[in-house]
CSV table of C-alpha atoms in Angstrom, one decimal:
chain,number,residue,atom,x,y,z
I,27,UNK,CA,0.0,0.0,0.0
I,28,UNK,CA,1.2,3.5,-0.7
I,29,UNK,CA,0.5,6.9,0.8
I,30,UNK,CA,-2.9,8.4,0.0
I,31,UNK,CA,-4.7,11.6,-0.4
I,32,UNK,CA,-8.3,11.1,0.6
I,33,UNK,CA,-10.7,13.7,-0.6
I,34,UNK,CA,-14.3,13.9,0.7
I,35,UNK,CA,-16.6,15.2,-2.0
I,36,UNK,CA,-19.1,17.8,-0.6
I,37,UNK,CA,-22.8,17.0,-0.4
I,38,UNK,CA,-23.8,20.4,-1.6
I,39,UNK,CA,-22.2,22.8,-4.1
I,40,UNK,CA,-21.9,25.6,-1.5
I,41,UNK,CA,-19.9,23.3,0.8
I,42,UNK,CA,-16.1,22.9,0.6
I,43,UNK,CA,-14.3,19.6,-0.1
I,44,UNK,CA,-12.1,18.2,2.6
I,45,UNK,CA,-9.0,16.1,2.4
I,46,UNK,CA,-6.3,14.4,4.5
I,47,UNK,CA,-3.1,12.6,3.8
I,48,UNK,CA,-2.4,9.1,5.1
I,49,UNK,CA,0.7,7.1,5.3
I,50,UNK,CA,1.1,3.6,3.7
I,51,UNK,CA,-0.6,2.0,6.8
I,52,UNK,CA,-3.6,4.4,6.6
I,53,UNK,CA,-2.6,6.6,9.6
I,54,UNK,CA,-3.4,10.3,9.3
I,55,UNK,CA,-0.5,12.5,8.4
I,56,UNK,CA,-1.4,16.0,9.5
I,57,UNK,CA,-4.7,17.8,9.9
I,58,UNK,CA,-7.9,17.5,7.9
I,59,UNK,CA,-8.0,20.4,5.5
I,60,UNK,CA,-11.0,21.9,3.7
I,61,UNK,CA,-11.4,24.4,0.8
I,62,UNK,CA,-11.5,24.3,-3.0
I,63,UNK,CA,-10.4,21.1,-4.7
I,64,UNK,CA,-7.6,22.9,-6.5
I,65,UNK,CA,-5.9,23.5,-3.1
I,66,UNK,CA,-5.3,19.8,-2.6
I,67,UNK,CA,-3.8,18.9,-5.9
I,68,UNK,CA,-0.2,19.6,-4.9
I,69,UNK,CA,-0.6,17.4,-1.8
I,70,UNK,CA,-1.7,14.5,-3.9
I,71,UNK,CA,1.5,14.4,-6.0
I,72,UNK,CA,2.9,10.8,-6.0
I,73,UNK,CA,0.1,9.5,-3.8
I,74,UNK,CA,-2.9,7.4,-4.5
I,75,UNK,CA,-5.9,9.6,-4.8
I,76,UNK,CA,-9.1,8.3,-3.2
I,77,UNK,CA,-12.3,10.3,-3.5
I,78,UNK,CA,-15.1,9.6,-1.0
I,79,UNK,CA,-18.4,10.3,-2.6
I,80,UNK,CA,-21.7,11.0,-0.8
I,81,UNK,CA,-23.3,7.9,0.7
I,82,UNK,CA,-26.7,9.0,-0.3
I,83,UNK,CA,-25.8,8.8,-4.0
I,84,UNK,CA,-24.6,5.2,-3.9
I,85,UNK,CA,-26.5,2.0,-3.3
I,86,UNK,CA,-24.5,-0.7,-1.7
I,87,UNK,CA,-26.1,-4.1,-2.2
I,88,UNK,CA,-25.3,-7.7,-3.1
I,89,UNK,CA,-26.5,-10.1,-5.7
I,90,UNK,CA,-26.1,-13.8,-6.6
I,91,UNK,CA,-25.2,-14.6,-10.2
I,92,UNK,CA,-24.3,-18.1,-11.4
I,93,UNK,CA,-20.9,-17.2,-12.7
I,94,UNK,CA,-17.5,-16.1,-11.2
I,95,UNK,CA,-16.2,-14.8,-14.5
I,96,UNK,CA,-15.7,-11.0,-13.9
I,97,UNK,CA,-16.6,-10.0,-17.5
I,98,UNK,CA,-19.8,-12.1,-17.4
I,99,UNK,CA,-20.6,-10.8,-13.9
I,100,UNK,CA,-20.3,-7.2,-15.1
I,101,UNK,CA,-22.8,-7.9,-17.9
I,102,UNK,CA,-25.2,-9.9,-15.7
I,103,UNK,CA,-25.3,-7.9,-12.5
I,104,UNK,CA,-27.4,-5.0,-13.8
I,105,UNK,CA,-30.1,-7.3,-15.0
I,106,UNK,CA,-30.0,-9.4,-11.9
I,107,UNK,CA,-30.7,-6.2,-9.9
I,108,UNK,CA,-33.1,-4.6,-12.4
I,109,UNK,CA,-36.3,-5.4,-10.5
I,110,UNK,CA,-34.9,-3.9,-7.2
I,111,UNK,CA,-34.0,-0.5,-8.8
I,112,UNK,CA,-36.3,2.4,-9.6
I,113,UNK,CA,-34.1,3.6,-12.5
I,114,UNK,CA,-33.3,2.1,-15.9
I,115,UNK,CA,-30.1,0.0,-15.6
I,116,UNK,CA,-28.8,1.7,-18.7
I,117,UNK,CA,-28.5,5.0,-16.7
I,118,UNK,CA,-26.6,3.4,-13.9
I,119,UNK,CA,-23.0,2.3,-13.2
I,120,UNK,CA,-22.4,-0.9,-11.4
I,121,UNK,CA,-19.1,-1.5,-9.6
I,122,UNK,CA,-18.4,-5.0,-8.5
I,123,UNK,CA,-16.9,-5.6,-5.1
I,124,UNK,CA,-15.5,-8.8,-3.5
I,125,UNK,CA,-17.2,-12.1,-3.3
I,126,UNK,CA,-19.1,-12.6,-0.1
I,127,UNK,CA,-19.1,-15.8,2.1
I,128,UNK,CA,-22.7,-16.6,1.1
I,129,UNK,CA,-21.7,-16.9,-2.6
I,130,UNK,CA,-23.1,-13.5,-3.6
I,131,UNK,CA,-21.1,-10.5,-4.8
I,132,UNK,CA,-21.1,-7.0,-3.4
I,133,UNK,CA,-22.1,-4.2,-5.7
I,134,UNK,CA,-22.1,-0.4,-5.6
I,135,UNK,CA,-24.7,1.3,-7.9
I,136,UNK,CA,-24.6,4.9,-8.8
I,137,UNK,CA,-26.3,7.1,-11.5
I,138,UNK,CA,-23.9,7.5,-14.4
I,139,UNK,CA,-24.9,11.2,-14.6
I,140,UNK,CA,-24.0,11.7,-11.0
I,141,UNK,CA,-20.7,9.9,-11.3
I,142,UNK,CA,-19.9,12.0,-14.4
I,143,UNK,CA,-20.6,15.2,-12.4
I,144,UNK,CA,-18.0,14.1,-9.8
I,145,UNK,CA,-15.4,13.2,-12.5
I,146,UNK,CA,-16.0,16.5,-14.4
I,147,UNK,CA,-15.6,18.5,-11.1
I,148,UNK,CA,-12.4,16.6,-10.2
I,149,UNK,CA,-10.9,17.0,-13.7
I,150,UNK,CA,-11.7,20.7,-13.7
I,151,UNK,CA,-9.7,21.0,-10.4
I,152,UNK,CA,-6.8,19.0,-11.8
I,153,UNK,CA,-7.6,15.9,-9.6
I,154,UNK,CA,-7.2,12.5,-11.3
I,155,UNK,CA,-8.6,10.0,-8.8
I,156,UNK,CA,-7.4,6.4,-8.6
I,157,UNK,CA,-10.8,5.4,-7.2
I,158,UNK,CA,-14.2,6.7,-6.1
I,159,UNK,CA,-15.4,5.1,-2.9
I,160,UNK,CA,-18.8,5.6,-1.2
I,161,UNK,CA,-18.1,7.4,2.1
I,162,UNK,CA,-20.0,4.6,3.9
I,163,UNK,CA,-17.0,2.3,3.3
I,164,UNK,CA,-14.7,4.7,5.0
I,165,UNK,CA,-16.4,4.2,8.3
I,166,UNK,CA,-14.7,1.6,10.6
I,167,UNK,CA,-16.3,-1.8,11.0
I,168,UNK,CA,-15.9,-4.8,13.2
I,169,UNK,CA,-17.7,-8.1,13.1
I,170,UNK,CA,-21.3,-7.8,14.3
I,171,UNK,CA,-21.0,-4.1,14.9
I,172,UNK,CA,-22.3,-1.0,13.2
I,173,UNK,CA,-20.6,2.4,12.7
I,174,UNK,CA,-22.5,5.7,12.7
I,175,UNK,CA,-21.4,9.1,11.6
I,176,UNK,CA,-23.8,12.0,12.5
I,177,UNK,CA,-23.2,15.4,10.9
I,178,UNK,CA,-25.8,18.1,11.4
I,179,UNK,CA,-29.1,16.6,10.4
I,180,UNK,CA,-27.8,13.6,8.5
I,181,UNK,CA,-26.3,10.3,9.4
I,182,UNK,CA,-24.4,7.5,7.7
I,183,UNK,CA,-24.6,4.0,9.0
I,184,UNK,CA,-22.3,1.1,8.1
I,185,UNK,CA,-23.3,-2.4,8.9
I,186,UNK,CA,-20.6,-5.0,9.4
I,187,UNK,CA,-22.3,-7.0,6.7
I,188,UNK,CA,-21.0,-4.7,3.9
I,189,UNK,CA,-17.3,-5.4,3.2
I,190,UNK,CA,-14.8,-2.9,1.7
I,191,UNK,CA,-15.0,-2.8,-2.1
I,192,UNK,CA,-12.1,-4.3,-4.0
I,193,UNK,CA,-9.2,-1.9,-4.5
């Protein structure tokens, strides 16, 4: 693992982004900063760039599909989840996570338009992310425990049942 710059995408346009540096073991290196995205570009030089995107915009779920071939999974997962989603699968992006002990696979689902908004904003600021991660997965977890982050009038909950997506 290498050093990271972790950027938290703001929920609302009037909010600032925030970021922090971590060492190769994931320990914080300095204070959490906030401001315009352009301000963190220099700090990210040579580091893995991880962008935490709003939990409310990403559905974390799981699905069982009778194949382990990653290419076939990528094709089958949208249709396996189609009946559970309120949007047309053609308008959604599906990111496959790790296999789960019950034989299913974890999946993150986000509107393509929303993801493109994030990518366009990052590109305009000169940020080239290595990965986008739902902020839910940044909360700590332990077996049979939940994590809760309360900020203002919103909360994010992470169940121990949802594993970290593949890196």
